[in-house]
Amino acid sequence: MISQVFSARLADLVSRETDRVLGGAMLGDQPGASLPEWPVQRIVAPLLGATGPVIHETWLAGQAVLTGNSEGIAWCRAGQLLYGVIDLDEADFTATPGCSALQAASQEAYRRIFRLLDAKNLPHLWRVWNYLAAINRETDGLERYRQFNIGRQDAFLEFRRGATGNVPAACAIGLTGGPLSIAFMAGDQPAVAVENPRQVSAYDYPADYGPRSPTFSRAALVYPPGQEILFISGTASIVGHLTVHPGDVAGQCREALANVAAVLGEANRQARSTSYALPELSYRVYVRHAADFPLVRETLAGLIGGTAEIVYVQADICRHDLLLEIEALASHALGNC
């Protein structure tokens, strides 16, 4: 089994559990902070309402891990489960006609990920966390998020991964600067993709949203030994394929959580374990404007209670008219597996 630990301090974890750490993320506005030895995705963005400047999210495996580095991907493997992180600097890629530097970097990042998964015989992407600078800025005649989507999908198709249907859960979030950063979890068994009956599947979006649709599912159920994990992708105030409640952060907050609840309902129809519920989820909430944070926190507390585990991050969302995005996860044990 694997588990996620949230901690502001790593000293105890380092001394006791280093040989079982699969990887993790470090969130906070301290770009010079030192990183631990295992694969860590650094998300340099202000935390909102946190008691300290940095939060560590760390995945612990139920067994000792193997570590390595392949084509710039720092990775750890525990049995048939793999976690990796790759950061690519767009400045290392040259824009060509019809292909921006970001598009080239995105395609290359996913190429390297797929080569690693094929080499390790762990072909199934379960969850991906994508971060890029200036996600809503238009360059080379196209919004940068749309450039990223082209590069990502081109790699999926090049490596004969489908771009629709059983694709991984994912998010794509904008930061003020830094490299293209991608963290991922993969395994030897396919994930069970979960969609939202209130929304058009992202991979079926019309061409109004760019030359290539985003390649992700609304959620995924995955099955490490003896365990079921639910990953809910970045979820926003979208009904069908349209943004709703523009300019109304409370309305967007309620709509986004309604979408999380709808995904939860679909996941519970397919789950092999007991039902998942909103209060048990661990949340990461991205808020575009720091001034909106108190209202977002108050709104969510009224909807899911004040005891849920929520990390708030100031960051940009994949559409310029979206004010927040919510992602979540939970895990259940499975019988005698």
XYZ file of C-alpha atoms in Angstrom:
337
model
C 0.000 0.000 0.000
C 0.989 3.639 -0.373
C -0.044 6.642 1.685
C 0.345 10.391 1.516
C 1.804 12.385 4.398
C 1.377 16.161 4.763
C 4.086 17.785 6.847
C 5.658 21.183 7.434
C 8.772 19.468 8.775
C 10.637 16.518 7.280
C 13.171 15.782 10.013
C 11.260 12.880 11.587
C 10.288 11.455 8.216
C 13.846 11.579 6.931
C 15.214 9.718 9.928
C 12.526 7.012 10.028
C 11.121 6.404 6.571
C 13.623 7.428 3.905
C 13.852 3.939 2.406
C 10.074 3.919 1.840
C 9.595 7.411 0.365
C 8.281 7.198 -3.182
C 8.353 10.951 -3.829
C 6.322 14.049 -3.264
C 5.784 17.762 -3.757
C 6.996 20.894 -2.016
C 4.554 23.790 -2.164
C 5.392 27.327 -1.155
C 7.008 30.571 -2.205
C 10.589 29.648 -1.259
C 12.401 28.921 -4.528
C 15.749 28.497 -2.763
C 14.549 25.913 -0.233
C 16.560 22.687 -0.232
C 14.981 19.514 -1.556
C 15.223 16.021 -0.066
C 16.856 13.131 -1.900
C 13.759 11.544 -3.391
C 11.824 12.883 -6.438
C 10.095 16.109 -5.409
C 8.056 18.456 -7.560
C 8.746 22.030 -6.488
C 5.649 24.234 -6.842
C 6.836 27.782 -6.242
C 3.634 29.653 -5.463
C 2.242 31.476 -2.429
C 0.372 29.374 0.113
C -2.852 30.892 1.401
C -3.840 30.514 5.048
C -0.940 28.170 5.853
C 0.938 28.292 9.154
C 4.330 28.106 7.444
C 5.946 29.106 4.128
C 6.311 25.539 2.828
C 4.184 22.395 2.841
C 5.588 18.981 1.938
C 3.341 16.283 0.493
C 5.124 12.954 0.593
C 4.116 9.546 -0.718
C 5.189 6.594 1.447
C 5.324 3.094 0.006
C 4.704 -0.128 1.891
C 8.118 -1.467 0.886
C 11.640 -0.275 0.141
C 12.022 1.679 -3.065
C 14.479 1.701 -5.952
C 15.665 5.092 -7.222
C 17.086 6.321 -10.483
C 17.357 9.077 -13.052
C 16.464 8.597 -16.697
C 16.760 11.422 -19.248
C 16.324 13.998 -16.506
C 13.431 12.196 -14.798
C 14.099 11.575 -11.108
C 12.086 8.483 -10.182
C 11.387 5.977 -7.442
C 9.851 2.551 -7.858
C 8.086 0.423 -5.262
C 7.063 -2.922 -6.723
C 4.786 -2.228 -9.685
C 4.346 1.454 -8.849
C 6.473 4.354 -10.060
C 6.606 8.066 -9.231
C 8.694 10.532 -11.201
C 9.386 14.228 -11.703
C 10.815 16.021 -14.732
C 11.569 19.741 -15.108
C 12.424 21.173 -18.523
C 13.540 24.730 -19.280
C 11.770 26.126 -22.334
C 14.927 28.099 -23.140
C 16.549 24.792 -24.109
C 14.039 24.363 -26.948
C 13.883 26.297 -30.194
C 10.590 27.458 -31.603
C 9.994 26.464 -35.227
C 7.152 27.375 -37.601
C 4.012 25.811 -36.160
C 5.738 24.633 -32.969
C 6.527 26.923 -30.023
C 9.275 26.213 -27.511
C 6.650 25.270 -24.912
C 4.965 22.850 -27.306
C 8.325 21.240 -28.086
C 9.219 21.013 -24.384
C 5.832 19.483 -23.521
C 6.103 16.860 -26.231
C 9.659 15.997 -25.225
C 8.754 15.715 -21.535
C 6.000 13.228 -22.271
C 8.196 11.350 -24.733
C 10.747 10.823 -21.967
C 8.034 9.759 -19.532
C 6.659 7.183 -21.969
C 10.132 5.859 -22.758
C 10.757 5.379 -19.048
C 7.420 3.644 -18.483
C 8.057 1.320 -21.420
C 11.576 0.530 -20.170
C 10.243 -0.295 -16.702
C 7.272 -2.260 -18.080
C 4.922 0.015 -16.142
C 2.997 1.451 -19.087
C -0.062 2.957 -17.433
C -0.095 6.611 -16.397
C -2.433 7.081 -13.429
C -2.067 10.688 -12.343
C -0.112 13.639 -13.759
C 0.566 17.076 -12.224
C 1.553 19.715 -14.832
C 2.824 23.223 -13.987
C 3.927 25.867 -16.456
C 4.670 29.568 -16.419
C 2.159 32.144 -17.694
C -0.452 29.578 -18.651
C -2.945 32.141 -20.019
C -0.480 34.320 -21.921
C -0.706 34.334 -25.702
C 2.598 33.814 -27.505
C 3.323 32.718 -31.052
C -0.316 33.412 -31.837
C -1.738 30.898 -29.349
C -2.436 30.725 -25.610
C 0.305 28.846 -23.828
C -2.079 26.294 -22.294
C -3.195 25.397 -25.800
C 0.434 25.062 -26.892
C 1.000 22.671 -23.992
C -2.043 20.604 -25.001
C -0.680 20.160 -28.527
C 2.680 18.916 -27.292
C 1.130 16.606 -24.710
C -1.310 15.017 -27.157
C 1.328 14.632 -29.868
C 3.420 12.546 -27.450
C 0.421 10.420 -26.453
C -0.287 9.651 -30.105
C 3.379 9.113 -31.000
C 3.672 6.447 -28.285
C 0.338 4.853 -29.199
C -1.404 5.938 -26.068
C -4.996 6.878 -26.674
C -5.863 10.559 -26.396
C -9.464 9.810 -25.376
C -11.162 7.411 -22.998
C -8.810 5.764 -20.540
C -6.390 8.658 -20.085
C -4.853 9.699 -16.743
C -6.281 12.068 -14.189
C -4.379 15.348 -14.387
C -4.171 19.056 -13.700
C -2.446 21.891 -15.570
C -1.749 24.972 -13.461
C -0.036 28.275 -14.164
C 2.798 29.721 -12.083
C 4.510 33.095 -12.372
C 7.724 31.558 -13.649
C 9.964 28.520 -13.586
C 10.337 25.457 -15.777
C 7.743 23.166 -17.253
C 7.356 20.772 -14.323
C 5.600 17.417 -14.583
C 5.153 14.836 -11.829
C 3.447 11.528 -12.450
C 2.410 8.246 -10.901
C 2.186 5.097 -13.009
C 1.678 1.365 -12.591
C 1.437 -1.984 -14.318
C -2.371 -2.027 -14.300
C -4.602 0.445 -16.158
C -6.507 3.032 -14.198
C -10.291 3.079 -14.309
C -11.193 6.430 -15.855
C -14.129 8.319 -14.347
C -16.037 11.066 -16.147
C -18.542 13.706 -15.009
C -22.152 13.542 -16.262
C -22.408 17.325 -15.826
C -19.530 18.010 -18.210
C -18.320 17.209 -21.682
C -15.222 15.046 -21.336
C -12.171 17.299 -21.669
C -10.792 15.220 -24.551
C -14.064 15.866 -26.456
C -13.996 19.665 -26.136
C -14.889 21.530 -29.344
C -12.213 23.333 -31.349
C -13.148 26.633 -29.658
C -10.728 25.587 -26.888
C -7.729 25.061 -29.120
C -6.318 22.913 -31.924
C -6.008 19.912 -29.576
C -8.235 18.920 -26.688
C -6.774 18.415 -23.196
C -5.681 14.808 -22.614
C -7.036 13.837 -19.198
C -9.958 12.134 -17.500
C -12.033 13.811 -14.796
C -10.848 11.245 -12.245
C -9.195 7.853 -12.003
C -9.492 4.855 -9.711
C -6.174 3.016 -9.373
C -5.232 -0.180 -7.612
C -1.911 -0.650 -5.859
C -1.866 -4.001 -4.010
C -4.569 -4.090 -1.324
C -5.689 -0.540 -2.017
C -7.951 1.663 -4.087
C -6.952 5.296 -4.665
C -9.275 7.892 -6.140
C -7.532 10.766 -7.946
C -9.856 13.630 -8.888
C -8.390 15.888 -11.561
C -8.337 19.655 -11.419
C -12.017 20.605 -11.391
C -13.476 24.037 -12.073
C -16.733 25.920 -12.652
C -17.550 24.341 -16.005
C -20.907 22.874 -17.044
C -20.971 21.088 -20.377
C -17.873 22.767 -21.767
C -18.724 26.354 -20.765
C -17.385 28.417 -17.880
C -20.243 29.428 -15.572
C -20.445 32.174 -12.921
C -17.805 34.427 -14.522
C -16.545 37.009 -12.047
C -18.335 35.308 -9.107
C -15.777 33.435 -7.030
C -18.330 32.053 -4.545
C -20.515 30.834 -7.387
C -17.531 29.232 -9.090
C -16.536 27.615 -5.806
C -19.983 26.061 -5.362
C -20.086 24.907 -9.001
C -16.610 23.401 -8.854
C -17.495 21.456 -5.729
C -20.764 20.333 -7.344
C -18.607 18.899 -10.130
C -16.351 17.185 -7.589
C -19.489 15.678 -6.004
C -20.725 14.501 -9.402
C -17.386 12.845 -10.126
C -17.529 11.262 -6.679
C -20.938 9.805 -7.496
C -19.612 8.273 -10.712
C -16.527 6.956 -8.927
C -18.709 5.315 -6.272
C -20.635 3.511 -9.016
C -17.387 1.943 -10.236
C -15.425 1.616 -6.990
C -14.517 -1.766 -5.520
C -14.356 -0.390 -1.976
C -16.778 1.452 0.288
C -18.225 4.746 -0.950
C -16.160 7.924 -0.973
C -17.531 11.100 0.619
C -16.598 14.776 0.269
C -15.379 15.282 3.876
C -12.811 12.462 3.650
C -11.033 13.803 0.574
C -7.705 15.598 0.740
C -7.929 18.763 -1.355
C -5.577 21.099 -3.153
C -7.375 24.328 -4.101
C -5.816 26.801 -6.531
C -7.083 30.383 -6.184
C -6.257 32.933 -8.886
C -6.528 36.056 -6.708
C -5.258 36.004 -3.120
C -7.978 38.470 -2.108
C -10.599 35.800 -2.895
C -9.121 33.300 -0.453
C -11.258 34.159 2.635
C -14.482 33.789 0.656
C -13.308 30.552 -0.973
C -12.355 29.083 2.411
C -15.661 30.160 3.960
C -17.667 28.752 1.050
C -15.902 25.395 1.106
C -16.198 25.127 4.891
C -19.945 25.575 4.570
C -20.172 22.866 1.920
C -17.820 20.161 3.204
C -17.188 21.153 6.817
C -14.237 22.774 8.487
C -12.190 19.650 9.218
C -11.341 18.582 5.668
C -7.649 18.584 4.775
C -7.236 21.474 2.289
C -4.095 23.148 0.965
C -4.714 26.534 -0.679
C -2.307 27.797 -3.350
C -2.360 31.046 -5.298
C -1.945 30.124 -8.950
C -3.444 30.666 -12.394
C -6.102 28.389 -13.890
C -6.178 27.001 -17.429
C -8.891 29.439 -18.575
C -8.554 33.181 -17.979
C -12.183 33.408 -16.732
C -11.799 30.667 -14.119
C -11.073 31.934 -10.610
C -10.293 28.660 -8.856
C -9.704 24.961 -9.383
C -10.089 22.047 -6.973
C -8.305 18.695 -7.070
C -8.662 15.908 -4.536
C -7.732 12.373 -3.587
C -8.624 9.629 -1.129
C -7.670 5.993 -0.583
C -9.417 2.924 0.789
C -8.121 -0.481 1.778
C -9.367 -3.450 -0.206
C -10.367 -6.662 1.552
C -7.804 -9.466 1.401
C -6.013 -8.291 -1.748
